[in-house]
Amino acid sequence: MTAFTYKATTRDGKVVDGLIEAENERAVLIKLQDLGYLPLRITAGSKSGASVFAFNFSAQRRRKVRAKDLLMFTQELKTLLRAGLPLDRSLMILEQLTEKGVFQEIIHDVIGKIKGGKTLADAMADHPDVFPKVYVNMIRAGESGGVVPQVLEEVSAYLERSVELRTYLATSLIYPVIVSSMMIVSLLVMFLFVIPKFAQIFESSRAPIPLPMQVLMTISDFFTGWWWAIVGVLVLAVFGFVRWRQTPRGRRVWDERLLRTPVLGRLVSLVEVARFNRTLGTLLQSAVPLVQALTLVKEIINNQVIAETIEPIKNGVKKGDGLVGPMRKTGVFPPLSLHLIEVGEETGNLAAMLTQAADVFENDARVEVKRLIGLFEPAMILLMGVVVGLIVITMVFSIFSISEIPM
């Protein structure tokens, strides 16, 4: 038997907590339901190991609300509303569960504005840094149709898949970054510390320096003598690139070149097409009109080249050309995506087909990441081995040349 801590709410909205011993989380859930409680947080052992029911925020005050926090907020709000609790009471419960910080203040502000007569969507729209336009418009559509809990289900699924894909891409880059960093650190240690020691040995022995060693010593002298200039140039280069990348023309040129990159371009295209399909499908499932949904989708596409194709698609939809026809003319979307969307239009099941297409391309993106890492890892290890090996061999032969000098 494992000890589980829980937080739950009673039917009248009172928050309760306690400790239950059970075999697993499902057994805890059944026990809480038998007691007439609605589970909000179930934690095995200690409060640090939150389960899928957890709505757990860091005790430290955050200056920015994370996507995971918004996801958990949406899931818990959906659970409370489906249990029949009023909206304002549900938000007050979530405010109590949230640790003191920015998000708690935002929830408190939303509650105040709802009590002042605003709708949930309008109250959330006042905090665009936390609730994006896609989120707000889906809530607004749910309020118009009286199906907010169902829309929150769609929003939760959308956020969950988005967070999952973003997390997968980020964690996949950890090992390549570590390997690259180790290679750079190894070379810096060689040129800044090891080779200068060898240079002192040659100077003290007054022996002729072999040409390969002279090259290494020249590079080492450059790094040791001009390291401050190198650091300054790198900082200025990074700063200049970031500023250029922030300009409309710079972003457009960079995104276009990124798409044309032989290997990386395909990954970027897959991620953006998956984001387009999932967002548009989720908006349509939430009863957002197609033209308005396309306007919202344009705002969440990161690549400018692909984002620019949304406007012609929207114009085509307004003219009555449907969705797949204008999409095909852009030349950006893969044939499989166009085929699925075409089937969706013909069968009247466009939202489901867009979601299915998003599943396909997200899976393809994961496969592409694995393939890239599979190519990158051995290439970096081989490069590091060759470079470090050549340096070591050069130093070893140089030592032998000193020992061959007649005393």
Coordinates of C-alpha atoms in Angstrom, one line a residue:
M1 CA 0.0 0.0 0.0
T2 CA 1.2 3.5 -0.9
A3 CA 0.4 6.7 0.9
F4 CA -1.2 9.3 -1.3
T5 CA -1.9 13.0 -0.4
Y6 CA -4.9 14.6 -2.1
K7 CA -6.7 17.8 -2.6
A8 CA -10.3 17.7 -3.6
T9 CA -13.5 19.7 -3.6
T10 CA -16.9 18.9 -2.1
R11 CA -20.1 19.3 -3.9
D12 CA -20.6 22.8 -2.4
G13 CA -17.1 23.9 -3.6
K14 CA -15.2 23.5 -0.3
V15 CA -11.5 22.5 -0.8
V16 CA -10.4 19.6 1.4
D17 CA -7.1 17.7 1.6
G18 CA -5.8 14.6 3.4
L19 CA -3.9 11.3 3.2
I20 CA -5.2 8.0 1.9
E21 CA -3.4 4.6 1.6
A22 CA -4.2 2.7 -1.5
E23 CA -2.6 0.4 -4.1
N24 CA -2.6 3.0 -6.9
E25 CA -4.1 6.4 -8.0
R26 CA -7.2 4.8 -9.5
A27 CA -8.0 3.3 -6.1
V28 CA -7.6 6.7 -4.5
L29 CA -9.8 8.2 -7.1
I30 CA -12.6 5.6 -6.4
K31 CA -12.3 6.2 -2.6
L32 CA -12.6 10.0 -3.0
Q33 CA -15.6 9.6 -5.3
D34 CA -17.2 7.3 -2.8
L35 CA -16.7 10.1 -0.2
G36 CA -18.5 12.5 -2.5
Y37 CA -15.3 14.4 -3.3
L38 CA -14.1 15.7 -6.7
P39 CA -10.4 15.0 -7.0
L40 CA -8.2 17.9 -8.0
R41 CA -4.7 16.8 -6.9
I42 CA -3.4 13.3 -6.2
T43 CA 0.2 12.9 -5.2
A44 CA 2.1 9.6 -4.4
G45 CA 4.4 9.7 -1.4
S46 CA 5.2 13.4 -1.3
K47 CA 3.8 16.6 -2.7
S48 CA 6.7 16.8 -5.2
G49 CA 5.6 13.9 -7.4
A50 CA 2.3 15.2 -8.9
S51 CA 0.2 12.8 -11.0
V52 CA -1.9 13.5 -14.0
F53 CA -4.5 15.0 -11.7
A54 CA -2.1 17.4 -10.2
F55 CA -2.5 21.2 -10.4
N56 CA 0.9 21.9 -9.0
F57 CA 2.7 25.2 -9.2
S58 CA 6.2 26.0 -8.0
A59 CA 6.4 27.7 -4.6
Q60 CA 8.6 30.3 -6.1
R61 CA 6.9 33.4 -7.6
R62 CA 7.1 33.1 -11.4
R63 CA 7.4 36.1 -13.6
K64 CA 5.9 34.2 -16.5
V65 CA 3.2 31.6 -16.7
R66 CA 4.4 28.5 -18.4
A67 CA 2.5 26.5 -21.0
K68 CA 2.3 23.6 -18.6
D69 CA 0.7 25.8 -16.0
L70 CA -1.9 27.0 -18.5
L71 CA -2.6 23.4 -19.5
M72 CA -3.2 22.3 -15.9
F73 CA -5.4 25.3 -15.3
T74 CA -7.5 24.4 -18.3
Q75 CA -7.8 20.8 -17.3
E76 CA -8.9 21.6 -13.8
L77 CA -11.3 24.2 -14.9
K78 CA -12.9 21.7 -17.2
T79 CA -13.2 19.2 -14.4
L80 CA -14.9 21.6 -12.0
L81 CA -17.3 22.9 -14.6
R82 CA -18.3 19.4 -15.7
A83 CA -19.0 18.6 -12.0
G84 CA -21.6 21.3 -12.1
L85 CA -19.8 24.1 -10.1
P86 CA -20.5 27.7 -11.2
L87 CA -17.8 29.4 -13.2
D88 CA -16.9 32.0 -10.5
R89 CA -16.7 29.3 -7.8
S90 CA -14.6 27.1 -10.0
L91 CA -12.1 29.9 -10.6
M92 CA -12.0 30.8 -6.9
I93 CA -11.1 27.1 -6.1
L94 CA -8.3 27.3 -8.7
E95 CA -7.1 30.5 -7.2
Q96 CA -6.8 28.8 -3.8
L97 CA -4.9 25.9 -5.3
T98 CA -2.4 28.1 -7.1
E99 CA 0.7 29.1 -5.2
K100 CA 1.1 32.9 -4.7
G101 CA 2.5 34.4 -7.8
V102 CA 1.7 36.0 -11.1
F103 CA -0.8 33.4 -12.2
Q104 CA -2.8 33.6 -9.0
E105 CA -3.0 37.4 -9.4
I106 CA -4.2 36.9 -13.0
I107 CA -6.9 34.4 -11.9
H108 CA -8.0 36.8 -9.2
D109 CA -8.3 39.6 -11.8
V110 CA -10.3 37.3 -14.1
I111 CA -12.7 36.5 -11.2
G112 CA -13.2 40.2 -10.5
K113 CA -13.9 41.1 -14.1
I114 CA -16.4 38.2 -14.4
K115 CA -18.2 39.4 -11.3
G116 CA -18.2 42.9 -12.9
G117 CA -20.1 41.6 -15.8
K118 CA -17.5 40.5 -18.3
T119 CA -17.6 37.1 -20.0
L120 CA -14.8 34.6 -19.3
A121 CA -13.3 35.2 -22.8
D122 CA -13.3 39.0 -22.4
A123 CA -11.7 38.7 -19.0
M124 CA -9.0 36.4 -20.3
A125 CA -8.4 38.6 -23.3
D126 CA -7.1 41.3 -20.9
H127 CA -4.1 39.0 -20.3
P128 CA -2.8 38.2 -23.8
D129 CA 0.6 37.2 -22.4
V130 CA -1.1 34.2 -20.6
F131 CA -4.2 33.5 -22.7
P132 CA -3.3 33.7 -26.4
K133 CA -5.9 34.8 -29.0
V134 CA -6.5 31.2 -30.1
Y135 CA -7.3 30.2 -26.5
V136 CA -9.6 33.2 -26.0
N137 CA -11.5 32.8 -29.2
M138 CA -12.2 29.1 -28.5
I139 CA -13.6 30.1 -25.1
R140 CA -15.7 32.8 -26.7
A141 CA -17.1 30.3 -29.2
G142 CA -17.9 27.9 -26.3
E143 CA -19.7 30.6 -24.4
S144 CA -21.7 31.5 -27.5
G145 CA -22.9 27.9 -27.8
G146 CA -23.2 27.2 -24.1
V147 CA -20.6 24.4 -24.3
V148 CA -17.6 25.8 -22.4
P149 CA -16.7 22.5 -20.7
Q150 CA -16.6 20.7 -24.0
V151 CA -14.5 23.5 -25.6
L152 CA -12.2 23.3 -22.6
E153 CA -11.7 19.6 -23.4
E154 CA -10.6 20.6 -27.0
V155 CA -8.4 23.4 -25.6
S156 CA -6.8 20.9 -23.1
A157 CA -6.1 18.4 -25.9
Y158 CA -4.6 21.1 -28.1
L159 CA -2.4 22.5 -25.4
E160 CA -1.3 19.0 -24.3
R161 CA -0.1 18.0 -27.8
S162 CA 1.6 21.4 -28.2
V163 CA 3.4 21.1 -24.9
E164 CA 4.3 17.5 -25.6
L165 CA 5.8 18.3 -29.1
R166 CA 7.7 21.3 -27.7
T167 CA 9.1 19.3 -24.8
Y168 CA 10.1 16.5 -27.1
L169 CA 12.0 18.8 -29.4
A170 CA 13.7 20.6 -26.5
T171 CA 14.8 17.4 -24.7
S172 CA 16.0 15.9 -28.0
L173 CA 18.5 18.7 -28.4
I174 CA 20.1 18.2 -25.0
Y175 CA 22.6 15.5 -26.0
P176 CA 23.8 17.2 -29.2
V177 CA 24.3 20.4 -27.3
I178 CA 26.3 18.6 -24.6
V179 CA 28.5 16.9 -27.3
S180 CA 29.1 20.2 -29.1
S181 CA 29.9 21.9 -25.8
M182 CA 32.4 19.2 -24.9
M183 CA 34.1 19.6 -28.2
I184 CA 34.4 23.3 -27.9
V185 CA 35.7 23.1 -24.3
S186 CA 38.2 20.4 -25.2
L187 CA 39.7 22.5 -28.0
L188 CA 39.8 25.6 -25.8
V189 CA 41.7 23.7 -23.1
M190 CA 44.1 22.4 -25.7
F191 CA 44.8 25.8 -27.3
L192 CA 44.7 27.9 -24.1
F193 CA 46.6 25.7 -21.6
V194 CA 48.1 22.5 -23.1
I195 CA 49.8 23.9 -26.3
P196 CA 51.4 26.9 -24.5
K197 CA 53.1 24.5 -22.1
F198 CA 54.6 22.6 -25.0
A199 CA 55.7 25.9 -26.5
Q200 CA 57.7 26.6 -23.3
I201 CA 59.3 23.2 -23.6
F202 CA 60.5 24.0 -27.2
E203 CA 61.7 27.4 -26.2
S204 CA 63.8 26.0 -23.3
S205 CA 65.2 23.2 -25.4
R206 CA 66.0 25.6 -28.3
A207 CA 65.0 22.7 -30.7
P208 CA 63.6 23.3 -34.2
I209 CA 59.8 23.3 -34.1
P210 CA 58.1 21.1 -36.7
L211 CA 55.7 22.8 -39.1
P212 CA 52.5 21.2 -37.7
M213 CA 53.5 22.3 -34.2
Q214 CA 54.2 25.8 -35.5
V215 CA 50.7 26.0 -36.9
L216 CA 49.2 24.9 -33.5
M217 CA 51.3 27.3 -31.6
T218 CA 50.3 30.2 -33.9
I219 CA 46.6 29.4 -33.3
S220 CA 47.2 29.1 -29.6
D221 CA 49.0 32.4 -29.5
F222 CA 46.1 34.0 -31.4
F223 CA 43.6 32.6 -28.8
T224 CA 45.6 33.5 -25.8
G225 CA 46.6 37.0 -27.0
W226 CA 43.3 38.0 -28.6
W227 CA 40.7 36.1 -26.5
W228 CA 39.1 39.4 -25.5
A229 CA 38.7 40.5 -29.1
I230 CA 37.3 37.1 -30.1
V231 CA 34.7 37.3 -27.2
G232 CA 33.8 40.8 -28.2
V233 CA 33.3 40.0 -31.8
L234 CA 31.2 36.9 -31.0
V235 CA 29.0 39.0 -28.6
L236 CA 28.6 41.7 -31.2
A237 CA 27.8 39.2 -33.9
V238 CA 25.2 37.5 -31.8
F239 CA 23.7 40.8 -30.8
G240 CA 23.7 42.0 -34.4
F241 CA 22.1 38.8 -35.6
V242 CA 19.4 38.9 -33.0
R243 CA 18.5 42.5 -33.9
W244 CA 18.5 41.7 -37.6
R245 CA 16.4 38.7 -37.0
Q246 CA 13.8 40.8 -35.2
T247 CA 13.4 43.1 -38.2
P248 CA 10.6 42.1 -40.7
R249 CA 13.0 41.7 -43.6
G250 CA 15.6 39.8 -41.5
R251 CA 13.0 37.4 -40.2
R252 CA 11.6 36.9 -43.7
V253 CA 15.1 36.2 -45.1
W254 CA 16.1 33.9 -42.2
D255 CA 12.9 31.9 -42.3
E256 CA 13.2 31.5 -46.1
R257 CA 16.8 30.2 -45.9
L258 CA 15.8 28.0 -43.0
L259 CA 13.1 26.3 -45.1
R260 CA 15.7 25.8 -47.9
T261 CA 18.2 24.1 -45.6
P262 CA 18.5 20.5 -46.9
V263 CA 17.8 18.6 -43.7
L264 CA 16.6 21.2 -41.1
G265 CA 14.2 22.7 -43.6
R266 CA 12.1 19.6 -43.7
L267 CA 11.8 19.5 -39.9
V268 CA 10.7 23.1 -39.7
S269 CA 8.1 22.5 -42.4
L270 CA 6.7 19.4 -40.6
V271 CA 6.5 21.3 -37.3
E272 CA 4.8 24.3 -38.8
V273 CA 2.3 22.3 -41.0
A274 CA 1.4 20.2 -37.9
R275 CA 0.8 23.3 -35.9
F276 CA -1.4 24.7 -38.7
N277 CA -3.5 21.6 -39.0
R278 CA -3.9 21.1 -35.2
T279 CA -4.8 24.7 -34.4
L280 CA -7.2 25.0 -37.3
G281 CA -8.8 21.7 -36.5
T282 CA -9.2 22.6 -32.9
L283 CA -10.7 26.0 -33.7
L284 CA -13.2 24.4 -36.1
Q285 CA -14.2 21.8 -33.5
S286 CA -14.8 24.7 -31.1
A287 CA -17.2 26.2 -33.6
V288 CA -15.0 29.1 -34.6
P289 CA -15.8 30.2 -38.2
L290 CA -13.2 29.1 -40.8
V291 CA -12.2 32.6 -41.9
Q292 CA -11.7 33.8 -38.3
A293 CA -9.9 30.6 -37.5
L294 CA -7.4 31.1 -40.4
T295 CA -6.8 34.7 -39.0
L296 CA -5.9 33.2 -35.6
V297 CA -3.8 30.4 -37.1
K298 CA -1.6 33.0 -38.9
E299 CA -0.6 34.5 -35.6
I300 CA 0.7 31.2 -34.2
I301 CA 2.8 30.2 -37.2
N302 CA 6.4 31.0 -36.4
N303 CA 7.8 30.8 -39.9
Q304 CA 7.0 34.0 -41.9
V305 CA 7.2 32.3 -45.3
I306 CA 4.4 29.8 -44.3
A307 CA 2.5 32.5 -42.4
E308 CA 2.3 34.6 -45.5
T309 CA 0.4 31.9 -47.3
I310 CA -2.5 32.1 -44.9
E311 CA -3.8 35.3 -46.3
P312 CA -4.2 34.0 -49.9
I313 CA -5.9 30.9 -48.4
K314 CA -8.3 33.1 -46.4
N315 CA -9.1 35.1 -49.5
G316 CA -9.8 31.9 -51.5
V317 CA -12.2 30.7 -48.8
K318 CA -14.0 34.0 -48.9
K319 CA -14.5 33.7 -52.7
G320 CA -15.9 30.2 -52.2
D321 CA -13.0 28.2 -53.5
G322 CA -12.9 26.0 -50.4
L323 CA -9.9 25.3 -48.3
V324 CA -7.8 22.7 -50.1
G325 CA -7.8 24.6 -53.5
P326 CA -6.1 27.8 -52.1
M327 CA -3.8 25.6 -49.9
R328 CA -2.6 23.7 -53.0
K329 CA -1.8 26.9 -54.9
T330 CA 0.7 28.0 -52.1
G331 CA 3.0 25.0 -52.8
V332 CA 3.9 24.9 -49.1
F333 CA 1.6 22.1 -47.8
P334 CA 2.6 18.4 -48.3
P335 CA 0.3 16.3 -50.6
L336 CA -0.8 14.1 -47.7
S337 CA -2.1 17.1 -45.8
L338 CA -4.0 18.3 -48.9
H339 CA -5.5 14.9 -49.5
L340 CA -6.8 14.5 -46.0
I341 CA -8.2 18.0 -46.0
E342 CA -9.9 17.4 -49.3
V343 CA -11.5 14.2 -47.9
G344 CA -12.6 16.2 -44.9
E345 CA -14.3 18.8 -47.1
E346 CA -16.0 16.2 -49.2
T347 CA -17.3 14.3 -46.2
G348 CA -18.1 17.3 -44.0
N349 CA -15.6 16.2 -41.4
L350 CA -12.9 18.8 -41.9
A351 CA -12.0 19.4 -38.3
A352 CA -11.4 15.7 -37.6
M353 CA -9.3 15.3 -40.8
L354 CA -7.2 18.4 -39.8
T355 CA -6.5 16.8 -36.4
Q356 CA -5.6 13.5 -38.0
A357 CA -3.2 15.3 -40.4
A358 CA -1.6 17.0 -37.4
D359 CA -1.1 13.6 -35.7
V360 CA 0.6 12.3 -38.8
F361 CA 3.0 15.3 -39.2
E362 CA 3.8 15.5 -35.5
N363 CA 4.8 11.9 -35.6
D364 CA 6.9 12.6 -38.8
A365 CA 8.6 15.5 -37.0
R366 CA 9.6 13.1 -34.2
V367 CA 11.0 10.6 -36.7
E368 CA 12.9 13.4 -38.4
V369 CA 14.4 14.6 -35.1
K370 CA 15.6 11.1 -34.3
R371 CA 17.1 10.9 -37.8
L372 CA 18.9 14.2 -37.4
I373 CA 20.2 13.3 -34.0
G374 CA 21.3 9.9 -35.4
L375 CA 23.3 11.7 -38.1
F376 CA 24.6 14.5 -35.8
E377 CA 25.9 12.5 -32.9
P378 CA 28.4 10.2 -34.8
A379 CA 29.4 13.1 -37.0
M380 CA 30.3 15.3 -34.0
I381 CA 32.0 12.5 -32.2
L382 CA 34.0 11.7 -35.3
L383 CA 34.9 15.3 -35.9
M384 CA 36.0 15.8 -32.2
G385 CA 38.0 12.6 -32.4
V386 CA 39.8 13.6 -35.6
V387 CA 40.6 17.2 -34.5
V388 CA 41.7 16.2 -31.0
G389 CA 43.6 13.2 -32.4
L390 CA 45.5 15.3 -34.9
I391 CA 46.5 17.8 -32.2
V392 CA 47.7 15.0 -29.9
I393 CA 49.6 13.2 -32.7
T394 CA 51.3 16.5 -33.6
M395 CA 52.4 17.1 -30.0
V396 CA 53.6 13.5 -29.6
F397 CA 55.7 13.7 -32.8
S398 CA 57.1 17.1 -31.7
I399 CA 58.2 15.5 -28.4
F400 CA 59.9 12.7 -30.3
S401 CA 61.7 15.3 -32.5
I402 CA 63.1 16.9 -29.3
S403 CA 64.4 13.6 -28.0
E404 CA 66.1 12.9 -31.3
I405 CA 68.3 16.0 -31.0
P406 CA 71.9 15.0 -30.0
M407 CA 72.8 16.3 -26.6

